Tab-separated table of C-alpha atoms in Angstrom:
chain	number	residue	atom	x	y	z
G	679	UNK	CA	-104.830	53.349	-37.821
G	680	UNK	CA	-104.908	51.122	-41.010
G	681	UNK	CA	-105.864	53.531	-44.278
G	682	UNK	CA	-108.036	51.467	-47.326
G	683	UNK	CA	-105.954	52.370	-50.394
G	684	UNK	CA	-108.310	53.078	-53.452
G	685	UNK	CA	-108.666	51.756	-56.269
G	686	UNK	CA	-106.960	53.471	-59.371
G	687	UNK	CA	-109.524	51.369	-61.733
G	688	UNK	CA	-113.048	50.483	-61.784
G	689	UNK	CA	-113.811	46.657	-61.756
G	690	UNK	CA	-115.295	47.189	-65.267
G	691	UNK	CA	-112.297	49.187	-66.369
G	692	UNK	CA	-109.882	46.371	-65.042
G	693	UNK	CA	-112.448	43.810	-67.019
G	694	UNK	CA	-111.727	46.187	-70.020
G	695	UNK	CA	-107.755	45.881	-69.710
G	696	UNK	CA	-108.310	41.777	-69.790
G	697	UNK	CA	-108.256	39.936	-73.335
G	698	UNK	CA	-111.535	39.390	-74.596
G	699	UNK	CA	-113.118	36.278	-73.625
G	700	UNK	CA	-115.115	33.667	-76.421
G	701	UNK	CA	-118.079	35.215	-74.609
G	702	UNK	CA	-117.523	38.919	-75.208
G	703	UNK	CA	-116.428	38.233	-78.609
G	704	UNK	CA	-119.939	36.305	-79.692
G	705	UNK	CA	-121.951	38.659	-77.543
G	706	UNK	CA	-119.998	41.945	-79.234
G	707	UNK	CA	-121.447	40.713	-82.710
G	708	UNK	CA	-125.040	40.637	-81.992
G	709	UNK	CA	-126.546	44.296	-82.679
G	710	UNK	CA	-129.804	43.912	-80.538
G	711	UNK	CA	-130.600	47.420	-81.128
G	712	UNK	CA	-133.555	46.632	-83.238
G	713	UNK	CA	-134.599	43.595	-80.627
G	714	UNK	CA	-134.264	46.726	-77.882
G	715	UNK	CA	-136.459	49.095	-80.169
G	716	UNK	CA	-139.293	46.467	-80.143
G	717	UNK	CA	-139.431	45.894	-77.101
G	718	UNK	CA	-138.568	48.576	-74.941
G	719	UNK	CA	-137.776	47.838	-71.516
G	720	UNK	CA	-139.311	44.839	-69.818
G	721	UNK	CA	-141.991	45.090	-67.073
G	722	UNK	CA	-140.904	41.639	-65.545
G	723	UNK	CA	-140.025	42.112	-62.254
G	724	UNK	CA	-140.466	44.868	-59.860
G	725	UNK	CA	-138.330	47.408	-61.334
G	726	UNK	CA	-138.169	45.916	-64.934
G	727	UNK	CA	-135.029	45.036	-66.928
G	728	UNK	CA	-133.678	45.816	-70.218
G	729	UNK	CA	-134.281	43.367	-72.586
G	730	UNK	CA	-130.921	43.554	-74.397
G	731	UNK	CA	-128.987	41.954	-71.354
G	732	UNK	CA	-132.083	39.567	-70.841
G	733	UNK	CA	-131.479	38.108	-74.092
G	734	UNK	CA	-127.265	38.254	-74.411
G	735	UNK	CA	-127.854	35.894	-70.943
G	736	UNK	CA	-130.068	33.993	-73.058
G	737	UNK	CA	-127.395	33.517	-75.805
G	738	UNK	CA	-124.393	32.613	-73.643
G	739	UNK	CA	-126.785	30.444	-71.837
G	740	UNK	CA	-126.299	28.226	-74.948
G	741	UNK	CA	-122.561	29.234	-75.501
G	742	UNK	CA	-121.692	27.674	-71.440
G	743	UNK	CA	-124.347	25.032	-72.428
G	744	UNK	CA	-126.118	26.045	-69.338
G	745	UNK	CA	-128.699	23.251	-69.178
G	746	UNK	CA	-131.843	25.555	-67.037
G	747	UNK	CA	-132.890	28.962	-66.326
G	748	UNK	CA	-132.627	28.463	-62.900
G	749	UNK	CA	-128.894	27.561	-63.511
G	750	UNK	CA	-128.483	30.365	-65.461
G	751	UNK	CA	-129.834	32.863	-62.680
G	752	UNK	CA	-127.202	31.175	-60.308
G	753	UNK	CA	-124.230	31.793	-62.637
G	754	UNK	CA	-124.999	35.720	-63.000
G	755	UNK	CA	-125.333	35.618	-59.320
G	756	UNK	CA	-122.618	34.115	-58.462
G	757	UNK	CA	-119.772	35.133	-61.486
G	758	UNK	CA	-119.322	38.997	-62.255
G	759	UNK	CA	-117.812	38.206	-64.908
G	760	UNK	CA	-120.536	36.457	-66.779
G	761	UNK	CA	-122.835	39.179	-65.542
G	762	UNK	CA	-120.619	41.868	-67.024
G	763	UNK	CA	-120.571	39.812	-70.444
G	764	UNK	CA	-124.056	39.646	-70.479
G	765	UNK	CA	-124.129	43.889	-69.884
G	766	UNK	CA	-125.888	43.566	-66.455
G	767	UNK	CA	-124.683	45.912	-63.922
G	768	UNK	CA	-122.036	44.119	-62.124
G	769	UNK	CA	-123.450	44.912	-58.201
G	770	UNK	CA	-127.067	45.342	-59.178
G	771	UNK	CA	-129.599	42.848	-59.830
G	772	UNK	CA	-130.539	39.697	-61.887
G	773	UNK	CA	-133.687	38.707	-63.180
G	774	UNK	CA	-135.560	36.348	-61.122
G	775	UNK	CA	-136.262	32.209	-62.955
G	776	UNK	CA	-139.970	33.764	-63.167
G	777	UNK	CA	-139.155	36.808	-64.930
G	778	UNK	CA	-136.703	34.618	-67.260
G	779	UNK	CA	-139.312	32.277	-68.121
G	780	UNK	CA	-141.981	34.831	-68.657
G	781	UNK	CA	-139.236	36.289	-70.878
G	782	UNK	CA	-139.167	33.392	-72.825
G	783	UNK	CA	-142.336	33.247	-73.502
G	784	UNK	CA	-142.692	36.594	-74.615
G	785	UNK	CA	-139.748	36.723	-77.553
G	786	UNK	CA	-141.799	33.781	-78.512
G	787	UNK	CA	-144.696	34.899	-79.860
G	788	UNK	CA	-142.526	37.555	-81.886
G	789	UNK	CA	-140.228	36.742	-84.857
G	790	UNK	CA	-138.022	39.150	-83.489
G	791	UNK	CA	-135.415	36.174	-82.994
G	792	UNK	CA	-135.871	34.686	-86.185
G	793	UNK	CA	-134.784	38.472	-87.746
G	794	UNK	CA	-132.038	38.708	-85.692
G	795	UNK	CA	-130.526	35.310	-86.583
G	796	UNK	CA	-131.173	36.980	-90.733
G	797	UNK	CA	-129.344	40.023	-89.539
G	798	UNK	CA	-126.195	37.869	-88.504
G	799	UNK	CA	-126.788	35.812	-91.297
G	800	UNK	CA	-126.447	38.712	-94.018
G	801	UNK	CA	-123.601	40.047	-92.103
G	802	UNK	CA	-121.887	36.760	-92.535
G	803	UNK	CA	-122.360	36.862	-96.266
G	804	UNK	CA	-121.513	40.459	-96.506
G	805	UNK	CA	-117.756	39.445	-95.074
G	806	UNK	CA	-117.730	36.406	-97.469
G	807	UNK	CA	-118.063	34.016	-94.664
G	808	UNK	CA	-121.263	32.722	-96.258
G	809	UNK	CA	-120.852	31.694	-99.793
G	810	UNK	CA	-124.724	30.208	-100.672
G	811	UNK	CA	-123.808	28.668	-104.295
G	812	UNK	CA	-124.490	25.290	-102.730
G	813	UNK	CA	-126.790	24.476	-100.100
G	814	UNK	CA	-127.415	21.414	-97.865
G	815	UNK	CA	-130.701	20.047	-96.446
G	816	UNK	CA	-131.099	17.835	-93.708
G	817	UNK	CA	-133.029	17.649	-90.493
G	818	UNK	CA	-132.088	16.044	-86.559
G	819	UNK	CA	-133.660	14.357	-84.011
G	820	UNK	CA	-134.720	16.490	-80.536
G	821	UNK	CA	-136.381	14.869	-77.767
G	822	UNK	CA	-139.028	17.074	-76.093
G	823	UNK	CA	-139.049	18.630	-72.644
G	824	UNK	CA	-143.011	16.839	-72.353
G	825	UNK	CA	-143.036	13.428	-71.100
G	826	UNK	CA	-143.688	10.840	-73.748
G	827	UNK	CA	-147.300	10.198	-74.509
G	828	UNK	CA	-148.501	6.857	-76.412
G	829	UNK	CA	-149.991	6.974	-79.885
G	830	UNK	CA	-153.194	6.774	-78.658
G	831	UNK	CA	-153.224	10.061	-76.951
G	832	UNK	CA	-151.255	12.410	-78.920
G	833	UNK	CA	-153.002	15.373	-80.919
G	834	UNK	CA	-151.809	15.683	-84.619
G	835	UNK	CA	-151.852	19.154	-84.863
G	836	UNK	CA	-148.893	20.164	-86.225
G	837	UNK	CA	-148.190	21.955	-82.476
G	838	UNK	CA	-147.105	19.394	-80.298
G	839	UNK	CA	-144.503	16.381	-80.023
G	840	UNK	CA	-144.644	13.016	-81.649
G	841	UNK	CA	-142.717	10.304	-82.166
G	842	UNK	CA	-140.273	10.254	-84.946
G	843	UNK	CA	-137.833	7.705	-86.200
G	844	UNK	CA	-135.262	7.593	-88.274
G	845	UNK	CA	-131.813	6.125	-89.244
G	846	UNK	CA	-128.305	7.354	-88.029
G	847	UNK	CA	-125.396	7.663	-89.882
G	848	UNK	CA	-124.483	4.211	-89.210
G	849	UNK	CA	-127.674	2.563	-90.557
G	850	UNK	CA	-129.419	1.763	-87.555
G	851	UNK	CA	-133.181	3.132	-86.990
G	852	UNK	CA	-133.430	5.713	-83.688
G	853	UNK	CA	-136.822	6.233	-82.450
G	854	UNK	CA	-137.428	9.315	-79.868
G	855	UNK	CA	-140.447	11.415	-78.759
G	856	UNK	CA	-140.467	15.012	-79.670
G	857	UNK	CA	-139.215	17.467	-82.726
G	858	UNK	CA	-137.437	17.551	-85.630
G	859	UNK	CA	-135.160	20.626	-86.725
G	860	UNK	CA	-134.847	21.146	-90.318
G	861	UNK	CA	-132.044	23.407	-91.344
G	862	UNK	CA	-130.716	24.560	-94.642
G	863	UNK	CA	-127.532	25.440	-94.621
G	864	UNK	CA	-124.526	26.907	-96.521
G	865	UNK	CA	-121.899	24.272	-97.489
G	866	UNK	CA	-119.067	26.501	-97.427
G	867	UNK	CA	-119.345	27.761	-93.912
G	868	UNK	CA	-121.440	25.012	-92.502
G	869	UNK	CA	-123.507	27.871	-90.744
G	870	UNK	CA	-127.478	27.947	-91.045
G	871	UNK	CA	-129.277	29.668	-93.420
G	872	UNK	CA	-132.899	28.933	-92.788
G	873	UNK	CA	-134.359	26.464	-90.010
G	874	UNK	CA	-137.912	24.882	-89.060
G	875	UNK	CA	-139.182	23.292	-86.021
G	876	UNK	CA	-141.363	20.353	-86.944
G	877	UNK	CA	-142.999	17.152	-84.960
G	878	UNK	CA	-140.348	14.425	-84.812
G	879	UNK	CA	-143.531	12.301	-87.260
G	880	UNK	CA	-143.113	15.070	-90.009
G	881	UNK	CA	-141.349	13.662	-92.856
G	882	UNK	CA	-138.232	15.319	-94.132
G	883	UNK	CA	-139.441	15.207	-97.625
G	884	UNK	CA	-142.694	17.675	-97.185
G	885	UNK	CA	-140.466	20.505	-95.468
G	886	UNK	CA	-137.744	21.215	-98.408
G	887	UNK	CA	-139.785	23.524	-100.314
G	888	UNK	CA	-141.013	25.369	-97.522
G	889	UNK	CA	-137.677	25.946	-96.330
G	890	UNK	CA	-136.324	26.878	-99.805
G	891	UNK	CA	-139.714	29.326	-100.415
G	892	UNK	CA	-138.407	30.448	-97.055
G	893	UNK	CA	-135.239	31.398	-98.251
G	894	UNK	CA	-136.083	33.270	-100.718
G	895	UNK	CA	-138.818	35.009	-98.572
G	896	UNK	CA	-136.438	36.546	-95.792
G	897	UNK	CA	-133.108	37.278	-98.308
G	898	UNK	CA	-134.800	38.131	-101.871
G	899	UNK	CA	-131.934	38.463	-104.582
G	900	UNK	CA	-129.140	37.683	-101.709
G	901	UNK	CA	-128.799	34.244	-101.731
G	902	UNK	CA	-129.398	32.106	-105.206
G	903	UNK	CA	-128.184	29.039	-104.665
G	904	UNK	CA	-127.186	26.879	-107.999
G	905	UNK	CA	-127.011	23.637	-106.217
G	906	UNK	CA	-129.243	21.536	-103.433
G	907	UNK	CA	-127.671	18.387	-101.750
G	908	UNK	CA	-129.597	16.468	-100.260
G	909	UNK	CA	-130.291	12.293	-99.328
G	910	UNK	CA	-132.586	10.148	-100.399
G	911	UNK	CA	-135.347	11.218	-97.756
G	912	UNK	CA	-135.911	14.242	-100.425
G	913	UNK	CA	-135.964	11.968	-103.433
G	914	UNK	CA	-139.406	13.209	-104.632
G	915	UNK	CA	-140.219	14.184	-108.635
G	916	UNK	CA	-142.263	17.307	-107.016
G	917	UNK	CA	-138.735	18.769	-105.022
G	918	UNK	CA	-136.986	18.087	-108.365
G	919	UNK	CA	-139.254	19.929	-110.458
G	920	UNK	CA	-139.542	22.595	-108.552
G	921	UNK	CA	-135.867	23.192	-107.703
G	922	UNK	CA	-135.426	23.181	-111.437
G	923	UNK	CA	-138.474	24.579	-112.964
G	924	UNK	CA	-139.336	27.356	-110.483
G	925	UNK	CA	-135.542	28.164	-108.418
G	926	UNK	CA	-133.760	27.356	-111.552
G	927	UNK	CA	-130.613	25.587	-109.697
G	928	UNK	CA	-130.223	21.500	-109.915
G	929	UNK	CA	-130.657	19.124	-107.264
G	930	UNK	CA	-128.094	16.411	-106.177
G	931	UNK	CA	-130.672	14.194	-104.603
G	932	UNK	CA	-129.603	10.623	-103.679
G	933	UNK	CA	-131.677	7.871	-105.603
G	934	UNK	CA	-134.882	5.932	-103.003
G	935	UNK	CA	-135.781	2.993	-105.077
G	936	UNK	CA	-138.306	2.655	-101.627
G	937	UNK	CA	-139.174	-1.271	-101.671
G	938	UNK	CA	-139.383	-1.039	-105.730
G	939	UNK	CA	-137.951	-4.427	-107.418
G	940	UNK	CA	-136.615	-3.355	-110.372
G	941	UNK	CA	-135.417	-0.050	-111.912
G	942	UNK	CA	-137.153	2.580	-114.111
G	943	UNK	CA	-137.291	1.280	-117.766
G	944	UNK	CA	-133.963	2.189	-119.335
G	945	UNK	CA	-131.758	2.704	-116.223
G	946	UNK	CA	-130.253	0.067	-114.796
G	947	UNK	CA	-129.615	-0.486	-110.717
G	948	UNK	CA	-127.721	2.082	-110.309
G	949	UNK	CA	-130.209	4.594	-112.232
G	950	UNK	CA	-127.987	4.942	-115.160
G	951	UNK	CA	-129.064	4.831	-118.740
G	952	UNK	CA	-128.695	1.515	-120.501
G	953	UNK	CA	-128.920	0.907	-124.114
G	954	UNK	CA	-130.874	-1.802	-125.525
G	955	UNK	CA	-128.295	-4.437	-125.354
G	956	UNK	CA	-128.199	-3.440	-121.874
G	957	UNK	CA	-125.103	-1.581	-121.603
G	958	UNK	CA	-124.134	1.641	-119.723
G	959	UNK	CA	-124.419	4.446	-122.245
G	960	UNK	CA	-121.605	6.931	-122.123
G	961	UNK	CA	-122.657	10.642	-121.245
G	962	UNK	CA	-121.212	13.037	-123.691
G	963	UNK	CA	-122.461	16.489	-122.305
G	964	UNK	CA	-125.077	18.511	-122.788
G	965	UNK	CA	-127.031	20.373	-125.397
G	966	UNK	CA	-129.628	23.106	-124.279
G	967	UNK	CA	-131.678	21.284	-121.900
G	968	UNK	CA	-130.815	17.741	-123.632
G	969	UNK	CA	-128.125	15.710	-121.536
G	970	UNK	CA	-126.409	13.575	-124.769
G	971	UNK	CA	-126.424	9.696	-124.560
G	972	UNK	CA	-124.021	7.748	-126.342
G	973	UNK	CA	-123.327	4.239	-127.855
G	974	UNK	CA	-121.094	2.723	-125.378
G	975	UNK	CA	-119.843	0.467	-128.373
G	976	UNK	CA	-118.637	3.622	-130.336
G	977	UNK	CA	-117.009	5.102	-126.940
G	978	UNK	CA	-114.507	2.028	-126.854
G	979	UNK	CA	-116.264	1.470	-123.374
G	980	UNK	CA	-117.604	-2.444	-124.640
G	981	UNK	CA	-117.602	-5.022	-126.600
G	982	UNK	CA	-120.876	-5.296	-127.969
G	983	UNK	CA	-121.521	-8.587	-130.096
G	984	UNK	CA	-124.009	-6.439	-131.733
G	985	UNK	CA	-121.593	-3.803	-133.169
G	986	UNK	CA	-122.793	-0.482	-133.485
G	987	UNK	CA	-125.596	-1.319	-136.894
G	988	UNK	CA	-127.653	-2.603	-134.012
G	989	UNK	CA	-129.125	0.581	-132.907
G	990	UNK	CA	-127.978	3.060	-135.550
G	991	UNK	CA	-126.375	3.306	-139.136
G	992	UNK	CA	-124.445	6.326	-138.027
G	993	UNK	CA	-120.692	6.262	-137.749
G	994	UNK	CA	-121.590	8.126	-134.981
G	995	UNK	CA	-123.854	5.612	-133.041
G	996	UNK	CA	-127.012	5.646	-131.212
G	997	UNK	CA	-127.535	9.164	-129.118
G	998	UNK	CA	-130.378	9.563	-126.754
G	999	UNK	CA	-130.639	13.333	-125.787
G	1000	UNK	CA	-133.092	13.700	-122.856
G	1001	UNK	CA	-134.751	17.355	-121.388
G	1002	UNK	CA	-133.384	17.185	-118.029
G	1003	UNK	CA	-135.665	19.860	-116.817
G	1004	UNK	CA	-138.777	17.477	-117.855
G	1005	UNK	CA	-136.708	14.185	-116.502
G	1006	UNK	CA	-134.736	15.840	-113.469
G	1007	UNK	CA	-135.169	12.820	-111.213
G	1008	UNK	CA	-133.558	10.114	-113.412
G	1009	UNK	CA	-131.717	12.148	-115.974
G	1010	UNK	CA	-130.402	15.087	-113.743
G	1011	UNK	CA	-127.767	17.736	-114.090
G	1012	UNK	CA	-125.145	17.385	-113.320
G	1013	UNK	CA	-125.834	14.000	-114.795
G	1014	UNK	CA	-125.660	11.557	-111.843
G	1015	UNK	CA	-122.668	9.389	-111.277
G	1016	UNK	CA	-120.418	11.725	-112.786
G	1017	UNK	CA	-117.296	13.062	-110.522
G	1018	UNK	CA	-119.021	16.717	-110.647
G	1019	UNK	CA	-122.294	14.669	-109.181
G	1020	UNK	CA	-121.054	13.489	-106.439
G	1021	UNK	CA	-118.225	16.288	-105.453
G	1022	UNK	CA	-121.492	18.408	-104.959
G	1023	UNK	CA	-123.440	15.615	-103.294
G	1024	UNK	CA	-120.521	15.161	-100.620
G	1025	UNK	CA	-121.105	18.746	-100.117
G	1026	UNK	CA	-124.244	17.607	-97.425
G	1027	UNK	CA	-122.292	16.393	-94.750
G	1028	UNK	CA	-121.707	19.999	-94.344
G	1029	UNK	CA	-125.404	20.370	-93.249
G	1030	UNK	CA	-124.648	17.314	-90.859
G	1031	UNK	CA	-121.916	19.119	-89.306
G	1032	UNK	CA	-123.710	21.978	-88.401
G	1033	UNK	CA	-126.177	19.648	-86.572
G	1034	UNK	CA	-123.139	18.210	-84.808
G	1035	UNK	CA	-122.003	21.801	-83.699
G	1036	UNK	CA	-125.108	22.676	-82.817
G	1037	UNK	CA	-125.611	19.836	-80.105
G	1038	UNK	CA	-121.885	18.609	-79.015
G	1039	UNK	CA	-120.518	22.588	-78.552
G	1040	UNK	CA	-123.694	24.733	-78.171
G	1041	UNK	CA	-127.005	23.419	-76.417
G	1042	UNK	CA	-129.221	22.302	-78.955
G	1043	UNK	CA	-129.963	18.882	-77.609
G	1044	UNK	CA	-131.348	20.171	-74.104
G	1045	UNK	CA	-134.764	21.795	-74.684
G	1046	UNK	CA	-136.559	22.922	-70.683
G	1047	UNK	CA	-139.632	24.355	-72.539
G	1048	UNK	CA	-142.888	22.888	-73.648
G	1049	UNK	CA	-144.210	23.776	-77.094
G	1050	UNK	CA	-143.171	23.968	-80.693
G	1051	UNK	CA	-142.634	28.075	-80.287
G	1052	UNK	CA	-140.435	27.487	-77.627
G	1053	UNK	CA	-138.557	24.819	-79.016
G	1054	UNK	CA	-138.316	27.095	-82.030
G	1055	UNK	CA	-137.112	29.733	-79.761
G	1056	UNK	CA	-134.835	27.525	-78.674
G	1057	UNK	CA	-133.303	26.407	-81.848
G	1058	UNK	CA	-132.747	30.317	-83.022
G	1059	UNK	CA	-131.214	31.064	-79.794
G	1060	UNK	CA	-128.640	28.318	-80.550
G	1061	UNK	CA	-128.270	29.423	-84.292
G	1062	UNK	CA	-127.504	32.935	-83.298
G	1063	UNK	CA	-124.554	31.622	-81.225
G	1064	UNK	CA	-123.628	30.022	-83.631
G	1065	UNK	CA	-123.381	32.066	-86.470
G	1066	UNK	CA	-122.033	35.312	-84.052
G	1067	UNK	CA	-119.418	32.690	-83.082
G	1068	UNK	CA	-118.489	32.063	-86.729
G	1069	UNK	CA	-118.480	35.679	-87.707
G	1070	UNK	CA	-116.300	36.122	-84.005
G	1071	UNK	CA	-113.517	33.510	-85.575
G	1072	UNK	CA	-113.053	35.213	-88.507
G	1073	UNK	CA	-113.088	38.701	-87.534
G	1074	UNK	CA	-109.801	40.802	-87.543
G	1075	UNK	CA	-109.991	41.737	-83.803
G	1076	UNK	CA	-109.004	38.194	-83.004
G	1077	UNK	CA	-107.515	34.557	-83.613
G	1078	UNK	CA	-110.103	33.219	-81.679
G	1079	UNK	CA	-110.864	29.633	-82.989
G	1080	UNK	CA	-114.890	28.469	-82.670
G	1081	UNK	CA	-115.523	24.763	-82.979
């Protein structure tokens, strides 16, 4: 007679004993109690589901870059472990594909997502992760889950896909049917502090403000950033203006001459001032709002045949003071060329980094749902992995290293 020797521990207390996983350590920073609050429990299903387990599957869908919600059913099916992660009761039941998808479609039509990506977000700031003196905008290229359509028969409505194209980092032009994803994000931690969902035909240039007025809408007083990097797609006298006149910070914009044959009068090529004998003038500071122009003579910087009785009897020399804050294009501040000018402009590959992370280690690049709400839904999904993973890293409970 063979006796079945018990147990002394649960599976969930053995699961307990185990070092946390990079799972349970993302998943363990996401409070969803005001996500469980607003939605109560589900009615998908025959029995229903909680919602909070619904969406942590959701979330580490993106962190195992789980490509479809039927693969996702399969792994907490098949892998007690995951299931456990994801706080679903290790021998009871998983939500159906249907009741996943219907899911989906539910969280959204609610900005539930988009306040729980905030939450994490101020957290991250709160622990100094997030510094938000200098911010980075950019956008990327997704291709959507519709087939492609031809000019002919796509619907400009702001709702659906279109075809975009743009350059890579290497120069050459990309061309792809679907959405863009603008993000602006924090240059310190290279995590995401506001993001839009656009068609892949919506030019980078009209969503800065948005995203900035954004900002400001969902963190008031938290976040005032002093500087915004971004390239030359945002090289527009209206995102200058504002950024300086009405956000009082100063935009490191890269110069678009865009197809124009010569320079403004009094810059030269490189949109730096020139005197009238056509040399660089110096820049000696700032006074006020006035960024000080000097002889380049006087500086000992040339040679000019002229002397210095060309432009001015001064001992001093010629000085051209111009109101940055009327000028902020061509005569910004920091003044542009300067060492300070372009330590802040490197600053935006930080925004470009966080697009890399985004797509090579999480599972922004594989959109399985039609629609720009989706594809938003998507995106945040994605973000909030991202961020809880950052927060997860740098945590005292572990050494845990996040890509």
């Amino acid at each position: 007679m063979y006796i079945r020797q018990e147990c002394l521990l649960s599976f969930e207390e053995i699961l307990n004993l185990q070092p946390q996983t990079k799972l349970e350590l993302v998943l363990s920073q996401i409070d969803l109690s005001d996500f469980e609050i607003a939605f109560k429990r589900s009615r998908f299903g025959p029995k229903g589901y909680d919602p909070t387990p619904m969406l942590y599957a959701l979330i580490a869908a993106q962190l195992e870059q789980i490509r479809t919600v039927k693969a996702l059913v399969q792994r907490l099916k098949q892998d007690p472990v995951f299931r456990y992660c994801c706080c679903f009761e290790v021998c009871g039941q998983v939500p159906s594909e249907a009741t996943f998808s219907r899911f989906l479609t539910k969280i959204s039509e609610s900005e539930d997502l988009q306040k729980l990506f905030h939450k994490l977000v101020i957290r991250a700031k709160e622990l100094n992760i997030i510094d938000g003196e200098t911010v980075a905008i950019d956008s990327t290229k997704m291709d959507a889950f519709e087939s492609p359509k031809p000019h002919s028969k796509l619907t400009d409505n702001g709702l659906t896909p279109n075809w975009g194209a743009k350059r890579d980092t290497n120069g050459n032009q990309v061309k792809w049917f679907g959405w863009k994803l603008h993000i602006l994000s924090d240059t310190k931690s290279e995590l995401p502090l506001e993001i839009s969902v656009t068609p892949a035909n919506v030019y980078d240039g009209t969503v800065a403000l948005p995203l900035i007025e954004k900002l400001f809408e969902s963190f008031g007083d938290l976040f005032k950033p002093r500087y915004y990097a971004m390239d030359s797609g945002y090289d527009f006298n209206y995102i200058y203006d504002a950024i300086v006149n009405d956000y009082q910070a100063k935009p490191v914009i890269a110069y678009n001459p865009r197809g124009s044959k010569s320079a403004p009068e009094g810059l030269d090529n490189d949109l730096q001032p020139i005197c009238s004998a056509g040399y660089k003038m110096v820049y000696w500071g700032t006074d006020g709002d006035y960024i000080k122009l000097r002889c380049p003579h006087v500086c000992g910087k040339v040679d000019c045949v002229h002397g210095s009785n060309w432009c001015s009897n001064s001992n001093y020399g010629y000085v051209r003071k111009v109101n940055y804050k009327k000028e902020p294009r061509f005569y910004s501040y920091p003044f542009r060329g300067t060492e300070k000018w372009q330590s802040i402009y490197n600053q935006r590959t930080a925004v470009e980094r966080c697009n890399s992370r985004l797509k090579e280690y999480l599972n922004l690049g594989n959109i399985r749902a039609k629609g720009i709400k989706k594809a938003l839904t998507h995106c945040l999904l994605n973000s909030i992995a991202l961020v809880a993973g950052t927060i997860a890293a740098n945590s005292g409970q572990s050494k845990l290293k996040v890509a």
